[in-house]
PDB file of C-alpha atoms in Angstrom:
ATOM      1  CA  MET A   1      -6.194-175.315-140.121  1.00 59.00           C
ATOM      2  CA  SER A   2      -7.709-173.038-137.201  1.00 75.00           C
ATOM      3  CA  VAL A   3      -5.785-171.446-134.755  1.00 80.00           C
ATOM      4  CA  PRO A   4      -6.978-171.302-131.055  1.00 86.00           C
ATOM      5  CA  SER A   5      -7.911-167.949-129.900  1.00 89.00           C
ATOM      6  CA  TRP A   6      -6.096-168.412-127.071  1.00 89.00           C
ATOM      7  CA  PHE A   7      -2.529-168.361-129.166  1.00 91.00           C
ATOM      8  CA  THR A   8      -3.952-165.461-131.165  1.00 90.00           C
ATOM      9  CA  THR A   9      -4.634-163.390-127.888  1.00 91.00           C
ATOM     10  CA  PHE A  10      -1.441-164.619-126.386  1.00 93.00           C
ATOM     11  CA  LEU A  11       0.478-163.203-129.752  1.00 93.00           C
ATOM     12  CA  SER A  12      -1.379-160.060-129.855  1.00 92.00           C
ATOM     13  CA  THR A  13      -0.894-158.979-126.382  1.00 93.00           C
ATOM     14  CA  PHE A  14       2.622-159.946-126.177  1.00 96.00           C
ATOM     15  CA  GLN A  15       3.487-158.597-129.473  1.00 96.00           C
ATOM     16  CA  ARG A  16       5.187-155.293-128.583  1.00 96.00           C
ATOM     17  CA  ALA A  17       7.567-157.310-126.177  1.00 97.00           C
ATOM     18  CA  PHE A  18       8.850-159.670-128.674  1.00 97.00           C
ATOM     19  CA  ALA A  19       9.562-156.588-130.497  1.00 97.00           C
ATOM     20  CA  ILE A  20      11.492-155.321-127.666  1.00 97.00           C
ATOM     21  CA  ALA A  21      13.240-158.411-126.609  1.00 97.00           C
ATOM     22  CA  VAL A  22      14.434-159.034-130.312  1.00 97.00           C
ATOM     23  CA  VAL A  23      16.221-155.752-130.170  1.00 97.00           C
ATOM     24  CA  ILE A  24      17.869-156.934-126.859  1.00 97.00           C
ATOM     25  CA  ALA A  25      18.558-160.373-128.217  1.00 96.00           C
ATOM     26  CA  GLN A  26      20.003-159.353-131.332  1.00 96.00           C
ATOM     27  CA  GLY A  27      22.620-156.858-129.752  1.00 96.00           C
ATOM     28  CA  GLY A  28      22.952-159.086-126.755  1.00 95.00           C
ATOM     29  CA  ILE A  29      24.286-162.135-129.371  1.00 95.00           C
ATOM     30  CA  ALA A  30      26.796-159.679-130.641  1.00 94.00           C
ATOM     31  CA  VAL A  31      28.248-159.036-126.938  1.00 95.00           C
ATOM     32  CA  THR A  32      28.259-163.176-126.341  1.00 93.00           C
ATOM     33  CA  GLY A  33      30.295-163.099-129.882  1.00 91.00           C
ATOM     34  CA  SER A  34      33.075-160.894-128.443  1.00 90.00           C
ATOM     35  CA  ILE A  35      33.209-163.170-125.252  1.00 92.00           C
ATOM     36  CA  VAL A  36      34.055-166.070-127.622  1.00 90.00           C
ATOM     37  CA  ARG A  37      36.469-163.979-128.979  1.00 86.00           C
ATOM     38  CA  VAL A  38      38.184-162.194-126.267  1.00 87.00           C
ATOM     39  CA  THR A  39      38.235-165.769-124.445  1.00 87.00           C
ATOM     40  CA  GLY A  40      39.898-167.502-127.383  1.00 85.00           C
ATOM     41  CA  SER A  41      36.978-169.419-127.739  1.00 84.00           C
ATOM     42  CA  GLY A  42      36.368-169.082-131.427  1.00 83.00           C
ATOM     43  CA  LEU A  43      37.282-172.504-132.373  1.00 85.00           C
ATOM     44  CA  GLY A  44      36.135-174.265-129.333  1.00 88.00           C
ATOM     45  CA  CYS A  45      33.449-176.038-131.591  1.00 87.00           C
ATOM     46  CA  PRO A  46      35.772-176.549-134.787  1.00 88.00           C
ATOM     47  CA  THR A  47      33.238-177.862-136.827  1.00 89.00           C
ATOM     48  CA  TRP A  48      29.526-176.827-138.114  1.00 88.00           C
ATOM     49  CA  PRO A  49      26.544-177.148-137.687  1.00 87.00           C
ATOM     50  CA  GLN A  50      28.151-180.199-135.333  1.00 88.00           C
ATOM     51  CA  CYS A  51      30.514-178.874-132.286  1.00 90.00           C
ATOM     52  CA  PHE A  52      32.698-181.744-133.213  1.00 88.00           C
ATOM     53  CA  GLU A  53      32.268-184.308-136.162  1.00 86.00           C
ATOM     54  CA  GLY A  54      29.582-186.942-134.657  1.00 86.00           C
ATOM     55  CA  SER A  55      28.641-184.521-131.674  1.00 89.00           C
ATOM     56  CA  LEU A  56      26.218-181.616-131.636  1.00 90.00           C
ATOM     57  CA  VAL A  57      27.070-180.764-128.090  1.00 90.00           C
ATOM     58  CA  PRO A  58      30.825-180.498-126.745  1.00 90.00           C
ATOM     59  CA  VAL A  59      32.791-183.888-125.990  1.00 88.00           C
ATOM     60  CA  GLU A  60      35.856-184.262-123.855  1.00 85.00           C
ATOM     61  CA  HIS A  61      38.860-183.575-126.845  1.00 82.00           C
ATOM     62  CA  PRO A  62      42.643-183.763-125.776  1.00 78.00           C
ATOM     63  CA  GLU A  63      43.167-180.277-128.116  1.00 79.00           C
ATOM     64  CA  VAL A  64      40.109-178.151-127.490  1.00 82.00           C
ATOM     65  CA  ALA A  65      39.820-177.102-123.582  1.00 85.00           C
ATOM     66  CA  SER A  66      36.219-177.608-121.950  1.00 88.00           C
ATOM     67  CA  LEU A  67      35.807-174.157-121.457  1.00 87.00           C
ATOM     68  CA  HIS A  68      36.132-172.937-124.738  1.00 88.00           C
ATOM     69  CA  GLN A  69      33.944-175.520-126.355  1.00 89.00           C
ATOM     70  CA  TRP A  70      31.363-174.599-124.029  1.00 91.00           C
ATOM     71  CA  VAL A  71      31.704-171.020-124.560  1.00 91.00           C
ATOM     72  CA  GLU A  72      31.349-171.480-127.860  1.00 90.00           C
ATOM     73  CA  PHE A  73      28.575-173.866-127.884  1.00 91.00           C
ATOM     74  CA  GLY A  74      26.540-171.508-125.447  1.00 91.00           C
ATOM     75  CA  ASN A  75      26.971-168.771-128.250  1.00 91.00           C
ATOM     76  CA  ARG A  76      25.434-171.042-130.914  1.00 90.00           C
ATOM     77  CA  THR A  77      22.442-172.149-128.574  1.00 91.00           C
ATOM     78  CA  LEU A  78      21.524-168.316-128.061  1.00 92.00           C
ATOM     79  CA  THR A  79      21.255-168.084-131.943  1.00 92.00           C
ATOM     80  CA  GLY A  80      18.398-170.741-131.503  1.00 93.00           C
ATOM     81  CA  VAL A  81      16.523-167.968-128.789  1.00 95.00           C
ATOM     82  CA  VAL A  82      17.188-165.094-130.767  1.00 96.00           C
ATOM     83  CA  GLY A  83      15.279-167.374-133.696  1.00 96.00           C
ATOM     84  CA  VAL A  84      12.602-168.399-131.296  1.00 97.00           C
ATOM     85  CA  ILE A  85      12.059-164.504-130.589  1.00 97.00           C
ATOM     86  CA  ALA A  86      12.004-163.477-134.204  1.00 97.00           C
ATOM     87  CA  GLY A  87       9.696-166.320-134.914  1.00 97.00           C
ATOM     88  CA  LEU A  88       7.292-164.947-132.083  1.00 97.00           C
ATOM     89  CA  CYS A  89       7.706-161.724-133.877  1.00 97.00           C
ATOM     90  CA  VAL A  90       6.554-163.324-137.192  1.00 97.00           C
ATOM     91  CA  LEU A  91       3.638-165.030-135.598  1.00 96.00           C
ATOM     92  CA  ALA A  92       2.563-162.184-133.982  1.00 96.00           C
ATOM     93  CA  ALA A  93       2.658-159.849-137.351  1.00 96.00           C
ATOM     94  CA  TRP A  94       0.995-162.612-139.362  1.00 95.00           C
ATOM     95  CA  PHE A  95      -2.074-163.196-137.141  1.00 94.00           C
ATOM     96  CA  ASN A  96      -2.766-159.722-135.620  1.00 91.00           C
ATOM     97  CA  ARG A  97      -5.708-158.106-137.191  1.00 88.00           C
ATOM     98  CA  PRO A  98      -5.699-156.035-139.382  1.00 89.00           C
ATOM     99  CA  ARG A  99      -2.417-157.476-140.840  1.00 90.00           C
ATOM    100  CA  ARG A 100      -0.220-154.773-141.506  1.00 93.00           C
ATOM    101  CA  LYS A 101       2.376-155.424-144.052  1.00 93.00           C
ATOM    102  CA  ARG A 102       4.949-153.018-142.716  1.00 94.00           C
ATOM    103  CA  VAL A 103       5.109-154.903-139.537  1.00 96.00           C
ATOM    104  CA  VAL A 104       4.909-158.527-141.270  1.00 97.00           C
ATOM    105  CA  VAL A 105       8.209-157.443-143.418  1.00 97.00           C
ATOM    106  CA  LEU A 106      10.187-155.984-140.567  1.00 97.00           C
ATOM    107  CA  ALA A 107       9.655-159.202-138.339  1.00 97.00           C
ATOM    108  CA  LEU A 108      10.623-161.299-141.319  1.00 98.00           C
ATOM    109  CA  VAL A 109      13.720-159.491-141.560  1.00 98.00           C
ATOM    110  CA  GLN A 110      14.653-160.418-138.341  1.00 97.00           C
ATOM    111  CA  PHE A 111      13.885-164.084-138.826  1.00 97.00           C
ATOM    112  CA  GLY A 112      15.506-164.011-141.915  1.00 97.00           C
ATOM    113  CA  GLY A 113      18.419-162.499-140.572  1.00 96.00           C
ATOM    114  CA  VAL A 114      18.938-164.853-137.591  1.00 96.00           C
ATOM    115  CA  VAL A 115      19.159-167.636-140.292  1.00 96.00           C
ATOM    116  CA  LEU A 116      21.421-165.727-142.125  1.00 96.00           C
ATOM    117  CA  GLN A 117      23.687-165.263-139.320  1.00 95.00           C
ATOM    118  CA  ALA A 118      23.923-168.974-138.772  1.00 93.00           C
ATOM    119  CA  VAL A 119      25.097-169.397-142.413  1.00 94.00           C
ATOM    120  CA  ILE A 120      27.754-166.735-141.618  1.00 94.00           C
ATOM    121  CA  GLY A 121      28.582-168.012-138.470  1.00 91.00           C
ATOM    122  CA  GLY A 122      29.197-171.432-139.746  1.00 91.00           C
ATOM    123  CA  PHE A 123      31.385-169.908-142.530  1.00 91.00           C
ATOM    124  CA  THR A 124      33.380-168.200-140.008  1.00 89.00           C
ATOM    125  CA  VAL A 125      34.266-171.172-138.393  1.00 88.00           C
ATOM    126  CA  LEU A 126      34.877-173.327-141.238  1.00 88.00           C
ATOM    127  CA  THR A 127      37.528-170.997-142.755  1.00 87.00           C
ATOM    128  CA  GLY A 128      39.035-170.536-139.358  1.00 85.00           C
ATOM    129  CA  LEU A 129      38.015-167.370-138.142  1.00 85.00           C
ATOM    130  CA  LEU A 130      39.365-165.043-141.361  1.00 87.00           C
ATOM    131  CA  TRP A 131      38.874-161.394-139.881  1.00 87.00           C
ATOM    132  CA  TRP A 132      36.604-160.144-142.461  1.00 91.00           C
ATOM    133  CA  THR A 133      33.770-163.077-141.796  1.00 90.00           C
ATOM    134  CA  VAL A 134      34.039-161.905-138.113  1.00 90.00           C
ATOM    135  CA  SER A 135      33.513-158.262-139.447  1.00 92.00           C
ATOM    136  CA  VAL A 136      30.455-159.033-141.434  1.00 94.00           C
ATOM    137  CA  HIS A 137      29.309-161.167-138.818  1.00 94.00           C
ATOM    138  CA  PHE A 138      29.168-158.315-136.551  1.00 95.00           C
ATOM    139  CA  LEU A 139      27.831-155.627-138.841  1.00 96.00           C
ATOM    140  CA  VAL A 140      24.977-158.025-140.064  1.00 97.00           C
ATOM    141  CA  SER A 141      24.017-158.049-136.050  1.00 96.00           C
ATOM    142  CA  MET A 142      24.123-154.044-135.848  1.00 97.00           C
ATOM    143  CA  ALA A 143      21.976-153.774-139.060  1.00 97.00           C
ATOM    144  CA  LEU A 144      19.058-156.661-137.467  1.00 97.00           C
ATOM    145  CA  VAL A 145      19.287-154.041-134.311  1.00 98.00           C
ATOM    146  CA  TRP A 146      18.517-151.335-136.358  1.00 98.00           C
ATOM    147  CA  PHE A 147      15.725-152.738-138.160  1.00 98.00           C
ATOM    148  CA  ALA A 148      14.564-154.364-134.689  1.00 98.00           C
ATOM    149  CA  VAL A 149      14.227-150.904-133.518  1.00 98.00           C
ATOM    150  CA  LEU A 150      12.052-149.960-136.534  1.00 97.00           C
ATOM    151  CA  LEU A 151       9.779-152.958-135.757  1.00 97.00           C
ATOM    152  CA  VAL A 152       9.101-151.854-132.389  1.00 97.00           C
ATOM    153  CA  ALA A 153       8.285-148.212-133.494  1.00 95.00           C
ATOM    154  CA  ALA A 154       6.045-150.046-136.359  1.00 95.00           C
ATOM    155  CA  LEU A 155       3.732-151.088-133.393  1.00 94.00           C
ATOM    156  CA  GLY A 156       2.875-147.545-132.483  1.00 91.00           C
ATOM    157  CA  GLU A 157       3.130-146.101-135.558  1.00 89.00           C
ATOM    158  CA  GLY A 158      -0.037-146.090-138.550  1.00 87.00           C
ATOM    159  CA  ASP A 159       0.384-147.489-142.156  1.00 84.00           C
ATOM    160  CA  GLU A 160       0.479-144.502-143.999  1.00 86.00           C
ATOM    161  CA  PRO A 161       3.821-143.033-145.588  1.00 86.00           C
ATOM    162  CA  ALA A 162       6.265-141.681-143.393  1.00 87.00           C
ATOM    163  CA  ARG A 163       5.667-137.996-143.463  1.00 91.00           C
ATOM    164  CA  PRO A 164       8.889-135.785-141.987  1.00 90.00           C
ATOM    165  CA  ARG A 165       8.266-133.686-138.642  1.00 90.00           C
ATOM    166  CA  VAL A 166      11.464-131.559-139.488  1.00 92.00           C
ATOM    167  CA  PRO A 167      12.953-129.890-142.811  1.00 92.00           C
ATOM    168  CA  ARG A 168      14.038-132.588-145.134  1.00 92.00           C
ATOM    169  CA  SER A 169      17.420-130.902-145.475  1.00 92.00           C
ATOM    170  CA  LEU A 170      17.894-132.611-141.684  1.00 93.00           C
ATOM    171  CA  LEU A 171      16.637-135.990-142.516  1.00 93.00           C
ATOM    172  CA  ARG A 172      19.311-135.942-145.543  1.00 95.00           C
ATOM    173  CA  LEU A 173      21.836-135.236-142.712  1.00 94.00           C
ATOM    174  CA  GLN A 174      20.714-138.271-140.727  1.00 95.00           C
ATOM    175  CA  VAL A 175      21.189-140.364-143.675  1.00 96.00           C
ATOM    176  CA  VAL A 176      24.844-139.037-144.147  1.00 96.00           C
ATOM    177  CA  GLN A 177      24.940-139.619-139.974  1.00 96.00           C
ATOM    178  CA  ALA A 178      23.447-143.711-140.156  1.00 97.00           C
ATOM    179  CA  VAL A 179      26.078-143.828-143.183  1.00 97.00           C
ATOM    180  CA  THR A 180      29.028-142.390-140.850  1.00 97.00           C
ATOM    181  CA  LEU A 181      27.626-144.693-138.236  1.00 97.00           C
ATOM    182  CA  GLY A 182      28.260-147.736-140.807  1.00 97.00           C
ATOM    183  CA  PHE A 183      31.397-146.998-141.397  1.00 97.00           C
ATOM    184  CA  LEU A 184      32.319-145.799-137.900  1.00 97.00           C
ATOM    185  CA  LEU A 185      31.323-149.569-136.840  1.00 97.00           C
ATOM    186  CA  LEU A 186      33.594-151.074-139.812  1.00 96.00           C
ATOM    187  CA  ALA A 187      36.054-149.428-138.545  1.00 94.00           C
ATOM    188  CA  GLY A 188      36.067-150.680-134.969  1.00 93.00           C
ATOM    189  CA  THR A 189      36.007-154.192-136.714  1.00 92.00           C
ATOM    190  CA  PHE A 190      39.175-153.347-138.311  1.00 92.00           C
ATOM    191  CA  VAL A 191      40.750-152.465-135.208  1.00 91.00           C
ATOM    192  CA  THR A 192      39.446-155.620-133.537  1.00 88.00           C
ATOM    193  CA  ALA A 193      40.936-157.678-136.347  1.00 87.00           C
ATOM    194  CA  ALA A 194      44.230-156.456-135.946  1.00 86.00           C
ATOM    195  CA  GLY A 195      44.416-156.272-132.014  1.00 81.00           C
ATOM    196  CA  PRO A 196      45.182-158.969-129.825  1.00 79.00           C
ATOM    197  CA  HIS A 197      41.861-160.549-129.240  1.00 74.00           C
ATOM    198  CA  ALA A 198      41.800-163.441-132.641  1.00 69.00           C
ATOM    199  CA  GLY A 199      39.238-165.586-131.164  1.00 68.00           C
ATOM    200  CA  ASP A 200      41.999-167.987-131.156  1.00 68.00           C
ATOM    201  CA  ALA A 201      45.783-168.151-131.308  1.00 65.00           C
ATOM    202  CA  ALA A 202      46.552-169.748-134.711  1.00 69.00           C
ATOM    203  CA  THR A 203      43.918-167.086-136.517  1.00 76.00           C
ATOM    204  CA  PRO A 204      45.743-164.700-138.756  1.00 75.00           C
ATOM    205  CA  ARG A 205      45.346-161.060-138.033  1.00 79.00           C
ATOM    206  CA  LEU A 206      44.747-158.009-140.445  1.00 83.00           C
ATOM    207  CA  ASP A 207      48.272-156.717-141.358  1.00 84.00           C
ATOM    208  CA  LEU A 208      47.553-153.015-140.485  1.00 88.00           C
ATOM    209  CA  PRO A 209      48.974-150.605-137.954  1.00 90.00           C
ATOM    210  CA  VAL A 210      46.354-150.571-134.980  1.00 89.00           C
ATOM    211  CA  ASP A 211      47.274-147.183-134.117  1.00 90.00           C
ATOM    212  CA  THR A 212      46.657-145.877-137.282  1.00 93.00           C
ATOM    213  CA  LEU A 213      43.196-148.080-137.453  1.00 93.00           C
ATOM    214  CA  SER A 214      42.390-146.608-134.103  1.00 92.00           C
ATOM    215  CA  GLN A 215      43.106-142.837-135.255  1.00 93.00           C
ATOM    216  CA  LEU A 216      40.524-143.948-138.021  1.00 95.00           C
ATOM    217  CA  HIS A 217      38.186-145.130-135.543  1.00 95.00           C
ATOM    218  CA  ALA A 218      38.378-142.056-133.421  1.00 94.00           C
ATOM    219  CA  ASP A 219      38.261-139.891-136.395  1.00 95.00           C
ATOM    220  CA  LEU A 220      34.944-141.271-137.544  1.00 96.00           C
ATOM    221  CA  LEU A 221      33.511-141.052-133.960  1.00 95.00           C
ATOM    222  CA  PHE A 222      34.365-137.347-133.890  1.00 94.00           C
ATOM    223  CA  LEU A 223      32.591-136.797-137.663  1.00 96.00           C
ATOM    224  CA  PHE A 224      29.958-138.798-136.090  1.00 96.00           C
ATOM    225  CA  LEU A 225      29.392-136.377-133.000  1.00 94.00           C
ATOM    226  CA  GLY A 226      30.251-133.148-134.879  1.00 94.00           C
ATOM    227  CA  MET A 227      26.982-134.085-137.072  1.00 95.00           C
ATOM    228  CA  LEU A 228      25.114-135.162-133.862  1.00 95.00           C
ATOM    229  CA  ILE A 229      25.841-131.582-132.596  1.00 94.00           C
ATOM    230  CA  ALA A 230      24.686-129.398-135.382  1.00 93.00           C
ATOM    231  CA  LEU A 231      21.472-131.782-135.769  1.00 93.00           C
ATOM    232  CA  GLY A 232      21.011-130.963-132.139  1.00 92.00           C
ATOM    233  CA  PHE A 233      20.925-126.841-132.617  1.00 92.00           C
ATOM    234  CA  ALA A 234      18.667-127.531-135.950  1.00 91.00           C
ATOM    235  CA  LEU A 235      16.229-129.642-134.418  1.00 89.00           C
ATOM    236  CA  ARG A 236      15.282-126.886-131.798  1.00 86.00           C
ATOM    237  CA  GLY A 237      12.200-125.186-132.446  1.00 81.00           C
ATOM    238  CA  HIS A 238      10.544-128.456-134.272  1.00 82.00           C
ATOM    239  CA  PRO A 239       8.236-130.716-132.671  1.00 82.00           C
ATOM    240  CA  VAL A 240      10.700-133.598-132.105  1.00 84.00           C
ATOM    241  CA  PRO A 241      10.842-135.337-128.818  1.00 84.00           C
ATOM    242  CA  ARG A 242      14.290-133.916-127.421  1.00 89.00           C
ATOM    243  CA  ARG A 243      14.776-137.613-125.260  1.00 92.00           C
ATOM    244  CA  PRO A 244      15.843-139.287-128.236  1.00 94.00           C
ATOM    245  CA  TYR A 245      18.451-137.016-129.143  1.00 95.00           C
ATOM    246  CA  SER A 246      19.510-136.621-125.649  1.00 94.00           C
ATOM    247  CA  VAL A 247      19.925-140.155-125.246  1.00 96.00           C
ATOM    248  CA  LEU A 248      21.869-140.939-128.227  1.00 96.00           C
ATOM    249  CA  VAL A 249      24.467-137.729-126.855  1.00 96.00           C
ATOM    250  CA  ALA A 250      24.910-139.552-123.908  1.00 96.00           C
ATOM    251  CA  VAL A 251      25.574-142.780-125.527  1.00 97.00           C
ATOM    252  CA  VAL A 252      27.995-141.560-128.056  1.00 96.00           C
ATOM    253  CA  LEU A 253      30.034-139.550-125.452  1.00 95.00           C
ATOM    254  CA  ALA A 254      30.162-142.793-122.957  1.00 96.00           C
ATOM    255  CA  GLN A 255      31.046-145.470-125.727  1.00 95.00           C
ATOM    256  CA  GLY A 256      33.865-142.620-126.644  1.00 93.00           C
ATOM    257  CA  ALA A 257      35.126-142.246-123.443  1.00 94.00           C
ATOM    258  CA  LEU A 258      34.878-146.354-122.995  1.00 94.00           C
ATOM    259  CA  GLY A 259      37.158-146.670-126.120  1.00 91.00           C
ATOM    260  CA  MET A 260      39.599-144.190-125.001  1.00 92.00           C
ATOM    261  CA  VAL A 261      40.069-146.033-121.766  1.00 93.00           C
ATOM    262  CA  GLN A 262      40.217-149.191-123.695  1.00 90.00           C
ATOM    263  CA  TYR A 263      42.871-147.644-125.627  1.00 87.00           C
ATOM    264  CA  TRP A 264      45.057-146.782-122.842  1.00 90.00           C
ATOM    265  CA  THR A 265      44.692-149.719-120.784  1.00 90.00           C
ATOM    266  CA  GLY A 266      45.775-152.219-123.627  1.00 85.00           C
ATOM    267  CA  VAL A 267      42.651-153.391-124.863  1.00 85.00           C
ATOM    268  CA  PRO A 268      41.575-155.676-121.935  1.00 87.00           C
ATOM    269  CA  GLU A 269      39.010-158.143-122.707  1.00 86.00           C
ATOM    270  CA  VAL A 270      35.930-157.073-120.460  1.00 90.00           C
ATOM    271  CA  LEU A 271      36.201-153.421-122.172  1.00 92.00           C
ATOM    272  CA  VAL A 272      36.367-155.049-125.176  1.00 91.00           C
ATOM    273  CA  SER A 273      32.965-156.907-124.460  1.00 92.00           C
ATOM    274  CA  LEU A 274      31.818-153.664-123.264  1.00 94.00           C
ATOM    275  CA  HIS A 275      32.574-151.452-126.126  1.00 95.00           C
ATOM    276  CA  VAL A 276      30.830-154.234-128.396  1.00 95.00           C
ATOM    277  CA  LEU A 277      27.608-153.742-126.152  1.00 96.00           C
ATOM    278  CA  GLY A 278      27.963-149.729-126.490  1.00 96.00           C
ATOM    279  CA  ALA A 279      28.235-149.986-129.876  1.00 96.00           C
ATOM    280  CA  GLY A 280      24.615-151.774-130.112  1.00 96.00           C
ATOM    281  CA  ALA A 281      23.332-148.782-127.612  1.00 97.00           C
ATOM    282  CA  VAL A 282      24.677-145.923-130.053  1.00 97.00           C
ATOM    283  CA  VAL A 283      22.826-148.275-133.265  1.00 98.00           C
ATOM    284  CA  VAL A 284      19.486-148.515-130.963  1.00 98.00           C
ATOM    285  CA  ALA A 285      19.591-144.634-129.842  1.00 97.00           C
ATOM    286  CA  THR A 286      20.336-143.817-133.450  1.00 97.00           C
ATOM    287  CA  ALA A 287      17.708-145.702-135.097  1.00 97.00           C
ATOM    288  CA  ALA A 288      15.351-144.253-132.336  1.00 96.00           C
ATOM    289  CA  LEU A 289      15.820-140.573-133.456  1.00 96.00           C
ATOM    290  CA  TRP A 290      15.617-141.658-136.578  1.00 95.00           C
ATOM    291  CA  VAL A 291      11.997-142.659-136.116  1.00 95.00           C
ATOM    292  CA  SER A 292      11.697-139.972-133.724  1.00 93.00           C
ATOM    293  CA  THR A 293      12.011-137.194-136.906  1.00 93.00           C
ATOM    294  CA  ARG A 294       9.476-139.287-138.970  1.00 91.00           C
ATOM    295  CA  GLU A 295       5.581-139.866-138.410  1.00 89.00           C
ATOM    296  CA  ARG A 296       3.579-142.359-139.760  1.00 86.00           C
ATOM    297  CA  PRO A 297      -0.548-141.766-139.161  1.00 84.00           C
ATOM    298  CA  GLN A 298      -3.272-144.206-139.301  1.00 75.00           C
ATOM    299  CA  ARG A 299      -5.964-144.212-141.862  1.00 64.00           C
ATOM    300  CA  ASP A 300      -9.021-144.481-140.244  1.00 56.00           C
ATOM    301  CA  ASP A 301     -12.393-146.498-141.768  1.00 45.00           C
ATOM    302  CA  ALA A 302     -13.478-143.469-143.235  1.00 41.00           C
ATOM    303  CA  GLY A 303     -10.454-143.022-145.078  1.00 42.00           C
ATOM    304  CA  LEU A 304      -9.255-139.780-142.989  1.00 40.00           C
ATOM    305  CA  ARG A 305      -5.672-139.449-141.698  1.00 41.00           C
ATOM    306  CA  SER A 306      -5.612-139.904-138.073  1.00 40.00           C
ATOM    307  CA  GLN A 307      -3.342-138.377-136.037  1.00 39.00           C
ATOM    308  CA  THR A 308      -3.443-141.232-133.421  1.00 39.00           C
ATOM    309  CA  ALA A 309      -0.627-143.522-134.792  1.00 39.00           C
ATOM    310  CA  GLY A 310      -0.836-147.425-134.496  1.00 38.00           C
ATOM    311  CA  SER A 311      -4.305-147.784-132.799  1.00 35.00           C
ATOM    312  CA  SER A 312      -4.940-151.144-133.896  1.00 35.00           C
ATOM    313  CA  VAL A 313      -2.219-152.773-132.325  1.00 33.00           C
ATOM    314  CA  ALA A 314      -1.796-150.681-129.119  1.00 33.00           C
ATOM    315  CA  SER A 315      -5.408-151.880-128.230  1.00 33.00           C
ATOM    316  CA  HIS A 316      -3.499-155.260-127.767  1.00 34.00           C
ATOM    317  CA  VAL A 317      -0.574-154.356-125.831  1.00 31.00           C
TER     318      VAL A 317
END
C-alpha cells in the first residue's frame, strides 16, 4: 500500500512541531489531571472506559454533579488528543527517510505511554482513586515529558553514540540529580496524597503527617538545588550552552517559591495546578540540560563524522 507523497511531506514538514506538541501535551494533561483532583471530580465518571454504565459521555445523574462529570470527561478526552499527537510523531518518524531507529523508538515511547496512562487512569477510577494509583499516574506523565524532550532533541542530532561534552564525573552528577528529581516528584505526590485535595470526598487519604511530608519534599528540593549550583560551577569553562542551565535554575527557584506560598496559604486549588505545571517545567528544563551536555554527531555518506547533527531531519523542518 503506497502512501501519498503529500502525506509524507506533511509529516516531514511538521515533524519537529509534533514533537514539541507532545512535550506540551504530556505536561498539560498532568495539569488538567490536577484540576480534576482539586475540583473533586475524580469520580465524576465513576466507570471506565465509559463515563456511566451504558454511556460513554456524561448523563444527568442524581448523585454526581454535571460539573464533576464534564471535568473528568474532559480530562479523558484530552488523553485522545495526546494519543493523536503521539501517533503523528510515530508516523513522522516511520515515514521519514532515512528512517532513524532512535527517533522511531522515542516516538513509540510516547504513543505507548498514552496507552499505558489510559490503563492506569482506568485502574485509578475503578479502585476509587487510591492515593498510590494517582501518584503512579502523575509520575508516568513526568517520565513521558522527559522522553518527549529527548525526542525533540533527537530531531536535531545525529545517529552516532552520544559523546560527552563535559567530564564524565559531571555526567554522573547529572544522573544523581535526575534520580533526586524523581524522588522529589514522588515526595510531592505524597504531600498531595495526605493533603486536602483527594479528588473525591470519599477517597481514603495517605495517613501520614502532611508537615513531615512537606519537610521531606522541601529537603529534597534543597538537595536538588545544591547539586544544581555545584553543577553550574563545574560547567564553567566547558563548551556547553549556558541557556539550559540558566533556565533550569530560574524554573527551580520559581517552583520552590511557589511551593512555599502554597504551603503558607493552606494549599489553595489554583496553586496546586500551578505547582503541577511547575513540576512539568522542571522536568523539561532538567532534560534540556541533560541533552546539552551530550552530542550525537551524524555520519556522512563517506563514513566520516560530521559535526552538523541531524541534517537529514533539519532539511524537512
